[in-house]
């Protein structure tokens, strides 16, 4: 990996932080740079990631004087539960953490969300360090401070905005991802391109085979560009009162797919890929644009398993109404004006929603 | 009650809020002023407070177009538990809250901390309105955004800083407090005077009989002055990285007393009153000042039940070492330079701590 300048996330109020694309072994140096002096730290990870990356990280930290405590959760969405959170609290408080004890989240979105929420709420807030190892986490979820767990009523309904002190992305970890996790992550990459960077969308389309093959220089560029876009949007609107909402492009539809199909049938990325098909159709209905053909072609390149066509449209529409992005009881959608520009709208008819679902099913 | 100007809490970043000393029935007008339009709201309270103040509040809200959902918890510290929090989550999410649904915490510190933490973490943050009805809450805990629940390892170990959108203090509610709750609350009032306002300390000493008798004009002034000091300190240092720590005067000792004696033996205020005796002795040891005689005389006026002398000093000292205010493993104390000025120090010998405990026991 070639060294690149860190991406800064300027939040003000003493909470600015940097996103570094560097090898995981650089963690001790970057912790020190972020003002975290060697002491004790908590590393939270899952069993899959632990087998690959825990030992080298722990060795690097211990060599720099850190005392490392490790907590390993089972891989998968089911770990974003109140039971796992309670176990994490009991473990951390039993160790005698203090307010200078950092929590290092080593893994994908599940580990980042769970460990991040624990960091947000232990002693009213411990320093959080995100060490994302999946594409979805490196390009999206590890940046921006959203943390949380699931509730039987829906995903991510309990959580907090808690910014990391540091994000360290090692793109080399992406080469151990399964094929499905890689292509699922690409959905969020395509999403940021479509909503905010037309040139990046063209770049992706032009080298899609190299993207699928994970050609190392393409992987590093793709992560760098996605993370930069995400960081910029988050810095403009940390608490999602305005512009940050565009990051939910495809998500109102996608969350409904996950909820109705059952979590696990589609990955999050696959549900978002399908959701973007629906959202693009909705965008066409509201204001047609010639760039939508290219947008649809790019989204169509994201592999998704079959099954959406067999799900009832009424059930999908009903599931959307419990989405937490509702605003004063009203459902909102993210639509494109053209590739690279998105906006929020609540001005959508039931017919347009039904047509959008049909388009996603038939694509 | 005479109308008074609201106390402002300037936090910046769009999060400034006001503390109003007004009748509870003014809640609907103040919600609107704070940008919260009538829709649905969640009122969390305890059974004792509900019997006294829930109906008039609900009527006022409903008359202004609010749909009011009510959740009543048992009175007492035991309600700051993960079980109660989970029940609150299930209830709120079952109702279909959205991000504009405010949580109104009607009650004392327990209700404020529990409902405040639920507000901080439901959908990553709902608007919070503090309606404190006890002295300890009006003078202290409802201001500043500290929310949380207890854990078997210690009090308030799980929580968040989540600022209210509005604090409405109705001092008339203080007249229904038990004698013990009133005098317990006075400990936090004496504390803010000792750490930050010598003139207020003199004012309290000069009219202590009227304070104990809850003479209405004295009550309103006392709450107004305490809340103003608290608001000023919090606005200067929201996340307790510096000056806010002085609000913990008496608390390192006091928390240890609560932990060893068992919660419920002493009220929080009584433990803090005893803790301030120890902290004043420690202050004398570090830098004697002629004002300490007056400080000790004021603290001595706070009624506390007997029992501290029977508790082992070693057990108390050991209990201090799990305090969450530790900094990189080191215990810190708040001491006075003189009445009206406090500072944080870690430079305390075991002998000085032992002598401080002895002084508190013998006072």
XYZ file of C-alpha atoms in Angstrom:
726
model
C 0.000 0.000 0.000
C 1.315 3.446 -0.817
C 1.158 5.977 1.993
C -1.629 8.522 1.605
C -2.498 11.678 3.531
C -5.039 11.140 6.290
C -8.625 12.217 5.591
C -9.719 14.766 8.158
C -13.190 14.911 9.672
C -13.589 18.473 10.970
C -16.372 18.401 13.573
C -15.182 21.270 15.746
C -15.543 21.390 19.522
C -12.257 19.506 20.014
C -13.654 16.419 18.299
C -11.917 16.557 14.911
C -10.408 13.262 13.934
C -8.462 11.658 11.130
C -9.036 8.618 8.946
C -5.762 6.910 8.064
C -5.215 4.363 5.296
C -2.301 2.511 6.844
C -1.327 -1.027 7.901
C -2.984 -2.250 11.131
C 0.471 -2.543 12.683
C 0.653 1.268 12.691
C -2.142 1.400 15.302
C 0.167 2.150 18.294
C 1.786 5.131 16.551
C -1.586 6.506 15.446
C -3.091 6.085 18.925
C -0.261 8.148 20.337
C -0.728 10.775 17.615
C -4.413 10.963 18.583
C -3.449 11.697 22.196
C -4.007 8.215 23.605
C -1.026 7.239 25.748
C -0.222 3.555 26.406
C -2.237 2.301 29.387
C -4.964 -0.325 29.184
C -7.243 -0.765 26.177
C -10.225 -2.894 25.236
C -10.232 -4.676 21.885
C -13.636 -5.901 20.711
C -13.749 -8.162 17.676
C -15.553 -11.197 16.274
C -14.299 -14.766 16.017
C -13.676 -14.606 12.256
C -11.655 -11.399 12.389
C -9.841 -12.478 15.563
C -8.431 -15.527 13.795
C -6.956 -13.325 11.064
C -5.936 -10.028 12.625
C -6.088 -10.081 16.424
C -2.636 -11.484 17.186
C -0.640 -9.037 15.059
C -2.656 -6.103 16.440
C -2.248 -7.253 20.039
C 1.478 -7.833 19.571
C 1.967 -4.377 18.089
C 0.044 -2.782 20.968
C 1.832 -4.757 23.671
C 5.207 -3.946 22.130
C 4.283 -0.281 22.560
C 3.384 -0.650 26.222
C -0.369 -1.226 26.065
C -2.156 -3.729 28.292
C -4.649 -5.351 25.929
C -7.964 -6.846 27.068
C -9.873 -8.757 24.385
C -13.581 -9.496 24.002
C -14.698 -11.744 21.134
C -18.324 -11.892 19.960
C -19.853 -14.320 17.460
C -19.811 -13.016 13.881
C -23.120 -11.756 12.488
C -25.942 -9.312 13.024
C -27.303 -11.267 16.021
C -24.432 -9.866 18.100
C -26.004 -6.389 17.949
C -28.277 -7.388 20.838
C -28.982 -6.147 24.349
C -27.592 -9.449 25.677
C -24.246 -8.964 23.937
C -24.182 -5.330 25.021
C -24.818 -6.300 28.641
C -22.039 -8.895 28.482
C -19.702 -6.248 27.107
C -20.645 -3.829 29.924
C -20.105 -6.508 32.578
C -16.717 -7.436 31.129
C -15.464 -3.855 30.750
C -16.685 -2.667 34.162
C -15.323 -5.801 35.794
C -11.885 -4.904 34.415
C -12.014 -1.479 36.033
C -11.956 0.768 32.971
C -11.509 4.490 33.441
C -12.372 7.385 31.154
C -9.029 7.232 29.371
C -9.411 3.548 28.425
C -9.932 3.348 24.653
C -12.245 0.850 23.002
C -10.806 -0.541 19.757
C -13.420 -1.980 17.397
C -11.659 -4.468 15.122
C -14.040 -5.845 12.513
C -17.008 -5.048 10.332
C -20.173 -3.054 10.871
C -21.552 -5.296 13.608
C -18.447 -5.015 15.774
C -18.132 -1.285 15.069
C -21.760 -0.596 15.979
C -21.783 -2.757 19.123
C -18.362 -1.745 20.463
C -19.023 1.852 19.428
C -22.263 1.979 21.393
C -20.572 0.416 24.411
C -17.840 3.068 24.144
C -20.512 5.787 23.880
C -22.248 4.664 27.063
C -19.568 3.241 29.395
C -18.763 5.899 32.036
C -20.735 8.292 29.758
C -18.185 7.882 26.985
C -14.815 6.214 26.382
C -12.441 7.041 23.505
C -13.377 4.950 20.464
C -10.980 3.719 17.785
C -12.469 2.183 14.667
C -10.364 -0.479 12.933
C -12.725 -1.552 10.134
C -11.852 -4.744 8.268
C -14.768 -5.055 5.814
C -15.565 -2.923 2.791
C -18.922 -1.847 4.194
C -17.189 -0.655 7.366
C -14.193 0.990 5.653
C -16.286 2.817 3.073
C -19.230 3.667 5.286
C -20.122 2.467 8.767
C -16.854 3.143 10.634
C -16.982 6.793 9.604
C -19.471 9.236 11.047
C -20.127 8.081 14.570
C -23.349 6.122 14.177
C -23.357 3.338 16.760
C -26.095 1.102 18.087
C -27.792 -2.209 18.531
C -30.975 -3.789 17.226
C -34.353 -4.163 18.919
C -37.120 -6.660 18.082
C -39.059 -3.720 16.574
C -36.240 -2.901 14.125
C -32.557 -2.465 13.397
C -30.389 0.202 15.042
C -33.298 1.548 17.097
C -31.116 1.897 20.201
C -27.902 3.815 19.705
C -25.937 7.009 19.852
C -23.874 9.300 17.700
C -20.386 8.851 19.162
C -17.441 9.945 17.085
C -14.242 7.907 17.016
C -10.988 9.493 18.065
C -9.328 7.813 15.128
C -10.219 5.543 12.208
C -7.489 3.271 10.870
C -8.340 1.563 7.590
C -6.049 -1.191 6.368
C -7.278 -2.053 2.844
C -5.118 -5.193 2.904
C -7.731 -6.764 5.194
C -10.253 -6.647 2.340
C -8.472 -9.449 0.519
C -9.644 -11.995 3.102
C -13.322 -11.060 2.693
C -15.688 -13.604 1.162
C -16.894 -12.859 -2.341
C -20.370 -12.074 -1.023
C -19.088 -9.664 1.646
C -16.998 -7.902 -0.974
C -19.828 -7.406 -3.464
C -22.225 -6.452 -0.637
C -19.831 -3.728 0.415
C -19.687 -2.443 -3.127
C -23.355 -1.425 -2.796
C -22.397 1.317 -0.301
C -19.510 2.371 -2.542
C -21.845 2.702 -5.537
C -24.275 4.575 -3.292
C -21.806 7.310 -2.270
C -20.751 7.712 -5.895
C -24.363 8.086 -7.072
C -25.369 10.600 -4.421
C -22.263 12.770 -4.378
C -19.584 12.136 -7.017
C -20.457 11.539 -10.676
C -16.807 11.279 -11.649
C -16.315 8.462 -9.105
C -19.372 6.670 -10.546
C -17.775 6.799 -14.010
C -14.455 5.629 -12.527
C -16.168 2.594 -10.973
C -18.053 1.705 -14.163
C -14.867 1.983 -16.230
C -12.911 -0.521 -14.121
C -15.668 -2.741 -12.750
C -13.821 -5.980 -13.580
C -10.759 -4.828 -11.618
C -13.084 -3.823 -8.784
C -14.660 -7.277 -8.676
C -11.197 -8.866 -8.869
C -9.976 -6.660 -6.000
C -6.946 -5.382 -7.855
C -4.930 -3.879 -4.947
C -4.423 -0.356 -6.327
C -8.082 -0.183 -7.340
C -9.144 -1.355 -3.870
C -7.053 1.288 -2.117
C -8.366 4.080 -4.379
C -11.946 2.920 -4.038
C -11.755 2.899 -0.233
C -9.966 6.246 -0.132
C -12.571 7.897 -2.374
C -15.579 6.389 -0.565
C -14.237 7.315 2.866
C -13.470 10.853 1.709
C -17.024 11.402 0.441
C -18.545 9.915 3.593
C -16.312 12.043 5.845
C -17.241 15.221 3.988
C -20.994 14.614 4.236
C -20.771 13.697 7.915
C -18.678 16.745 8.783
C -21.323 18.960 7.177
C -24.190 17.486 9.174
C -23.123 15.288 12.050
C -26.565 14.618 13.512
C -28.405 14.081 10.229
C -30.671 17.079 10.491
C -30.119 17.931 6.829
C -27.702 16.737 4.165
C -26.448 13.591 5.906
C -29.821 12.001 5.194
C -28.789 11.516 1.536
C -26.521 8.700 2.729
C -29.760 6.772 3.187
C -30.253 6.538 -0.592
C -31.789 3.097 -1.187
C -32.126 2.500 2.546
C -35.830 3.221 3.108
C -36.582 0.504 0.552
C -33.610 -1.634 1.611
C -34.481 -1.686 5.298
C -38.020 -2.776 4.423
C -36.586 -5.644 2.330
C -34.385 -6.762 5.229
C -37.283 -6.587 7.652
C -39.765 -8.528 5.514
C -37.336 -11.089 4.063
C -35.826 -11.692 7.485
C -32.318 -10.594 8.341
C -29.878 -12.966 6.688
C -31.823 -13.719 3.511
C -30.183 -10.758 1.844
C -27.050 -9.127 3.219
C -27.409 -5.453 4.111
C -25.509 -4.530 0.940
C -27.717 -6.722 -1.231
C -30.847 -5.190 0.271
C -29.410 -1.730 -0.420
C -28.573 -2.718 -4.003
C -32.210 -3.742 -4.484
C -33.374 -0.643 -2.618
C -31.357 1.558 -4.976
C -33.166 0.001 -7.946
C -36.448 1.108 -6.387
C -35.068 4.519 -5.416
C -33.783 5.124 -8.948
C -37.197 4.310 -10.387
C -38.750 6.721 -7.920
C -36.194 9.355 -8.962
C -37.194 8.888 -12.616
C -40.860 9.292 -11.731
C -40.211 12.574 -9.942
C -37.745 14.147 -12.398
C -36.365 12.145 -15.320
C -32.692 12.632 -16.159
C -30.520 11.161 -18.895
C -27.897 10.019 -16.354
C -30.324 7.503 -14.822
C -29.564 4.914 -17.517
C -25.928 4.869 -16.411
C -26.944 4.800 -12.742
C -29.197 1.805 -13.339
C -26.496 0.024 -15.302
C -24.025 0.495 -12.432
C -26.499 -0.711 -9.799
C -27.387 -3.686 -12.020
C -23.753 -4.812 -11.816
C -24.102 -5.446 -8.075
C -24.866 -9.159 -7.739
C -27.982 -9.965 -5.702
C -29.610 -13.339 -5.043
C -33.134 -13.900 -6.377
C -36.176 -13.781 -4.130
C -37.426 -10.197 -4.057
C -40.066 -10.890 -6.726
C -41.700 -13.459 -4.445
C -42.217 -10.958 -1.595
C -45.557 -9.140 -1.389
C -45.366 -5.481 -2.366
C -47.956 -4.604 0.272
C -45.817 -6.207 2.978
C -42.770 -4.250 1.807
C -44.678 -0.965 1.777
C -46.107 -1.656 5.229
C -42.618 -2.386 6.579
C -41.372 1.005 5.383
C -43.736 2.818 7.707
C -41.808 1.736 10.798
C -38.517 3.110 9.465
C -36.814 5.315 12.061
C -36.063 7.962 9.449
C -39.707 8.979 9.595
C -40.088 12.658 10.376
C -43.077 13.705 12.507
C -44.860 10.561 11.388
C -44.078 11.114 7.703
C -41.935 8.826 5.558
C -39.094 10.435 3.618
C -37.226 9.194 0.545
C -33.859 10.022 -0.908
C -33.966 10.539 -4.662
C -31.424 11.614 -7.261
C -31.751 14.695 -9.414
C -28.920 13.258 -11.477
C -25.841 11.156 -10.766
C -23.843 13.001 -8.097
C -26.746 14.932 -6.615
C -29.364 13.637 -4.187
C -32.129 15.209 -2.145
C -34.720 14.282 0.470
C -38.409 14.314 -0.370
C -41.621 13.388 1.393
C -43.720 14.247 -1.655
C -44.265 10.734 -2.987
C -47.559 9.088 -3.932
C -48.504 5.505 -2.989
C -48.657 4.720 -6.724
C -45.074 5.870 -7.229
C -43.920 3.658 -4.329
C -45.752 0.649 -5.738
C -44.231 1.254 -9.181
C -40.768 1.554 -7.607
C -41.163 -1.828 -5.886
C -42.303 -3.396 -9.165
C -39.271 -1.983 -10.986
C -36.916 -3.375 -8.334
C -38.562 -6.788 -8.600
C -38.368 -6.883 -12.403
C -34.875 -5.489 -12.831
C -44.066 32.688 42.109
C -42.808 35.848 40.506
C -41.745 35.532 36.883
C -37.988 35.483 36.406
C -35.826 35.585 33.298
C -34.820 32.191 31.973
C -31.283 31.008 32.704
C -29.475 30.282 29.462
C -27.079 27.397 28.938
C -24.911 28.393 25.968
C -23.423 25.178 24.565
C -23.075 26.276 20.943
C -23.547 23.985 17.954
C -27.314 24.624 17.929
C -27.738 23.042 21.341
C -28.218 26.101 23.558
C -31.155 25.744 25.895
C -32.988 27.635 28.591
C -33.911 26.844 32.185
C -37.245 28.398 33.128
C -38.582 28.893 36.644
C -42.273 28.756 35.853
C -45.404 26.777 36.801
C -45.598 23.265 35.309
C -48.757 24.310 33.488
C -46.608 26.532 31.273
C -44.983 23.431 29.750
C -46.932 23.537 26.439
C -45.992 27.166 25.765
C -42.337 26.514 26.590
C -42.207 23.383 24.411
C -43.431 25.442 21.489
C -40.888 28.161 22.254
C -38.178 25.477 22.185
C -39.271 24.427 18.704
C -41.267 21.338 19.694
C -44.600 21.373 17.882
C -47.600 19.455 19.298
C -47.492 15.839 18.092
C -46.958 12.838 20.354
C -44.824 12.936 23.503
C -43.630 10.475 26.123
C -43.964 11.393 29.797
C -41.845 9.315 32.176
C -42.446 9.732 35.905
C -42.607 7.751 39.132
C -45.651 6.677 41.096
C -45.197 9.290 43.835
C -44.825 12.208 41.459
C -47.570 10.903 39.168
C -50.101 11.070 42.000
C -49.278 14.741 42.564
C -48.405 16.301 39.223
C -49.167 14.035 36.279
C -52.815 14.908 35.722
C -52.387 18.686 35.570
C -49.372 18.303 33.240
C -51.183 15.878 30.954
C -54.269 18.078 30.841
C -52.224 21.131 29.925
C -50.433 19.207 27.161
C -53.604 17.662 25.751
C -55.341 21.029 25.768
C -52.523 22.260 23.538
C -52.873 19.428 21.046
C -50.315 16.917 22.327
C -50.977 13.175 22.389
C -49.532 12.105 25.734
C -48.154 8.611 26.421
C -47.251 7.928 30.067
C -44.799 5.479 31.607
C -44.677 5.198 35.416
C -41.734 3.583 37.226
C -41.479 2.732 40.930
C -39.923 5.520 43.009
C -36.336 5.002 44.128
C -32.812 4.329 42.922
C -33.637 0.716 41.985
C -35.436 2.058 38.908
C -32.090 3.108 37.392
C -31.607 -0.466 36.180
C -31.099 -2.217 32.854
C -34.442 -3.951 33.366
C -36.316 -0.660 33.719
C -34.414 0.782 30.782
C -35.317 -2.210 28.614
C -38.975 -1.871 29.602
C -38.855 1.801 28.664
C -37.285 0.967 25.265
C -39.921 -1.700 24.568
C -42.729 0.657 25.488
C -41.436 3.612 23.470
C -40.549 1.596 20.361
C -43.864 -0.247 20.568
C -45.639 3.116 20.374
C -43.830 4.018 17.177
C -41.821 7.046 18.297
C -40.003 9.105 15.699
C -37.069 11.486 16.047
C -39.323 14.451 16.804
C -41.055 12.718 19.740
C -39.932 14.442 22.958
C -39.318 12.584 26.199
C -40.538 14.549 29.249
C -38.880 13.489 32.511
C -41.226 14.474 35.353
C -39.673 13.768 38.736
C -36.428 13.647 40.656
C -32.933 12.535 39.782
C -33.848 8.893 39.205
C -36.527 9.695 36.646
C -34.353 12.344 35.016
C -31.369 10.017 34.695
C -33.361 7.019 33.451
C -35.647 8.880 31.047
C -32.751 11.069 29.967
C -30.630 8.051 29.053
C -33.548 6.497 27.171
C -33.954 9.776 25.272
C -30.219 9.814 24.523
C -30.279 6.328 23.033
C -33.705 5.827 21.393
C -33.289 6.284 17.603
C -29.834 7.721 18.487
C -31.403 10.613 20.360
C -34.849 12.076 21.042
C -35.522 15.614 22.314
C -35.399 15.622 26.117
C -37.380 17.914 28.411
C -36.476 17.937 32.090
C -39.314 18.724 34.513
C -37.540 18.289 37.859
C -39.712 18.105 40.959
C -37.125 17.563 43.721
C -34.548 19.977 45.070
C -31.649 17.740 44.095
C -32.948 17.638 40.518
C -33.860 21.326 40.274
C -30.580 22.556 41.716
C -28.329 19.984 40.151
C -29.134 16.791 38.283
C -31.648 18.083 35.703
C -29.100 20.617 34.464
C -26.057 19.658 32.462
C -27.058 16.610 30.502
C -25.696 13.800 32.639
C -27.950 10.779 32.190
C -27.500 7.131 33.040
C -28.318 4.008 34.935
C -26.561 1.943 37.575
C -24.598 -1.280 37.208
C -23.819 -3.870 39.905
C -20.207 -2.564 39.875
C -21.312 0.991 40.710
C -23.695 3.884 40.205
C -24.100 5.729 36.894
C -21.517 3.562 35.151
C -23.664 3.307 32.012
C -24.845 6.598 30.599
C -24.453 9.482 28.218
C -24.154 13.235 28.151
C -27.400 14.266 26.471
C -28.517 17.845 26.840
C -32.174 18.703 27.346
C -33.935 20.969 24.881
C -35.557 22.698 27.812
C -35.610 22.571 31.619
C -38.775 23.716 33.371
C -38.417 24.129 37.124
C -41.555 24.689 39.171
C -40.350 25.464 42.705
C -43.917 25.008 43.973
C -43.387 21.245 43.643
C -40.753 21.401 46.391
C -43.404 21.986 49.030
C -44.632 18.396 48.710
C -41.165 16.913 49.314
C -40.556 14.936 52.487
C -38.399 16.612 55.109
C -35.563 14.191 54.385
C -35.684 14.766 50.612
C -35.626 18.502 51.216
C -32.602 18.471 53.507
C -30.839 15.941 51.279
C -31.249 18.293 48.348
C -29.768 21.109 50.388
C -26.432 19.247 50.347
C -26.070 19.925 46.602
C -27.122 23.547 47.145
C -24.469 24.005 49.833
C -21.984 22.288 47.529
C -22.443 24.711 44.618
C -22.172 27.642 47.015
C -18.930 26.328 48.535
C -17.233 25.586 45.216
C -18.297 28.660 43.250
C -20.141 31.434 45.097
C -19.008 32.667 48.528
C -21.725 35.299 48.622
C -24.381 32.596 48.135
C -22.821 30.571 50.962
C -23.182 33.589 53.274
C -26.750 34.119 52.036
C -27.646 30.504 52.931
C -26.017 30.689 56.372
C -27.816 33.968 57.145
C -31.319 32.577 56.479
C -30.861 28.880 57.285
C -34.041 28.697 59.387
C -36.118 30.077 56.502
C -34.370 27.599 54.190
C -35.298 24.671 56.421
C -38.858 26.010 56.730
C -39.094 26.320 52.929
C -40.220 29.933 52.994
C -41.482 30.323 49.373
C -39.432 33.373 48.350
C -36.306 31.832 49.863
C -36.994 28.550 48.034
C -37.372 30.284 44.673
C -34.171 32.305 45.158
C -32.214 29.299 46.331
C -33.236 27.244 43.307
C -32.589 30.118 40.921
C -29.113 30.714 42.313
C -28.133 27.042 42.417
C -29.379 26.412 38.894
C -27.541 29.494 37.614
C -24.216 28.345 39.077
C -24.663 24.819 37.776
C -25.582 26.080 34.299
C -22.524 28.321 34.158
C -20.095 25.566 35.134
C -21.645 23.102 32.685
C -21.581 25.580 29.801
C -17.862 26.095 30.406
C -17.022 22.408 30.305
C -19.814 20.216 29.050
C -17.932 16.911 29.023
C -16.118 17.349 32.339
C -12.623 17.490 30.911
C -11.706 20.374 33.203
C -13.683 22.693 35.467
C -16.932 20.725 35.610
C -15.178 18.200 37.821
C -15.427 20.627 40.751
C -19.140 19.774 40.916
C -17.954 16.476 42.373
C -16.854 18.195 45.597
C -17.634 15.710 48.376
C -18.570 13.048 45.825
C -15.432 10.870 45.788
C -15.950 10.364 49.522
C -19.747 10.385 49.261
C -19.938 7.727 46.560
C -17.713 5.469 48.662
C -20.077 5.950 51.627
C -23.091 5.027 49.495
C -21.311 1.968 48.130
C -20.128 0.619 51.486
C -23.191 1.510 53.556
C -25.486 0.145 50.832
C -27.690 2.400 48.762
C -30.624 3.519 50.889
C -28.877 3.718 54.266
C -27.952 7.298 53.530
C -29.650 9.323 50.816
C -27.351 10.629 48.088
C -27.525 14.089 49.659
C -26.675 12.770 53.115
C -23.693 10.857 51.729
C -22.538 14.034 49.979
C -22.969 16.041 53.210
C -20.716 13.535 54.976
C -18.362 13.482 51.989
C -18.046 17.272 52.145
C -16.935 17.004 55.773
C -14.119 14.729 54.638
C -13.306 16.902 51.615
C -13.139 20.012 53.786
C -10.717 18.302 56.145
C -8.609 17.320 53.156
C -8.726 20.909 51.911
C -7.432 22.113 55.288
C -4.578 19.605 55.156
C -3.488 20.807 51.724
C -3.861 24.567 52.229
C -5.475 25.958 55.382
C -7.788 28.961 54.951
C -9.703 31.022 57.478
C -12.985 30.527 55.552
C -12.997 26.803 56.305
C -14.541 27.353 59.749
C -17.590 28.925 58.102
C -17.683 26.169 55.461
C -17.652 23.476 58.132
C -20.345 25.261 60.102
C -22.593 25.390 57.030
C -22.033 21.725 56.176
C -22.661 20.805 59.832
C -26.166 22.265 59.508
C -27.108 19.576 56.989
C -28.881 16.869 59.002
C -27.439 13.366 58.560
C -28.387 10.147 60.291
C -25.744 8.452 62.473
C -23.849 5.384 61.298
C -20.757 6.563 59.461
C -18.554 6.107 62.546
C -19.394 2.381 62.577
C -18.120 1.831 59.008
C -14.520 0.682 58.553
C -12.220 3.378 57.188
C -10.314 0.787 55.184
C -13.512 -0.350 53.487
C -14.391 3.257 52.614
C -10.947 3.924 51.184
C -11.031 0.707 49.172
C -14.451 1.654 47.755
C -13.071 4.964 46.483
C -10.689 3.213 44.132
C -13.525 2.050 41.871
C -14.867 5.581 41.426
C -15.457 6.380 37.746
C -13.834 9.784 38.127
C -10.460 8.085 38.257
C -8.092 9.429 35.619
C -5.653 6.972 34.005
C -5.936 4.790 37.084
C -5.359 7.642 39.525
C -7.911 8.886 42.049
C -8.671 12.603 42.008
C -10.164 14.787 44.729
C -11.915 18.124 44.658
C -10.673 20.476 47.357
C -11.369 24.102 48.235
C -8.757 26.835 48.231
C -11.322 28.929 50.068
C -15.116 29.229 50.031
C -16.120 29.942 46.435
C -13.064 28.402 44.806
C -12.390 24.721 44.190
C -9.800 22.758 42.292
C -8.980 19.171 41.330
C -5.961 17.419 42.807
C -4.473 13.945 42.647
C -1.682 14.886 45.016
C -3.091 13.373 48.199
C -1.364 11.004 50.612
C -3.033 7.913 52.105
C -2.543 9.505 55.554
C -4.471 12.604 54.504
C -7.318 10.433 53.214
C -7.446 8.466 56.448
C -7.473 11.666 58.488
C -10.283 13.041 56.316
C -12.424 9.963 56.962
C -11.765 10.280 60.715
C -12.813 13.916 60.654
C -16.043 13.065 58.835
C -16.800 10.353 61.358
C -16.176 12.578 64.349
C -17.905 15.721 63.108
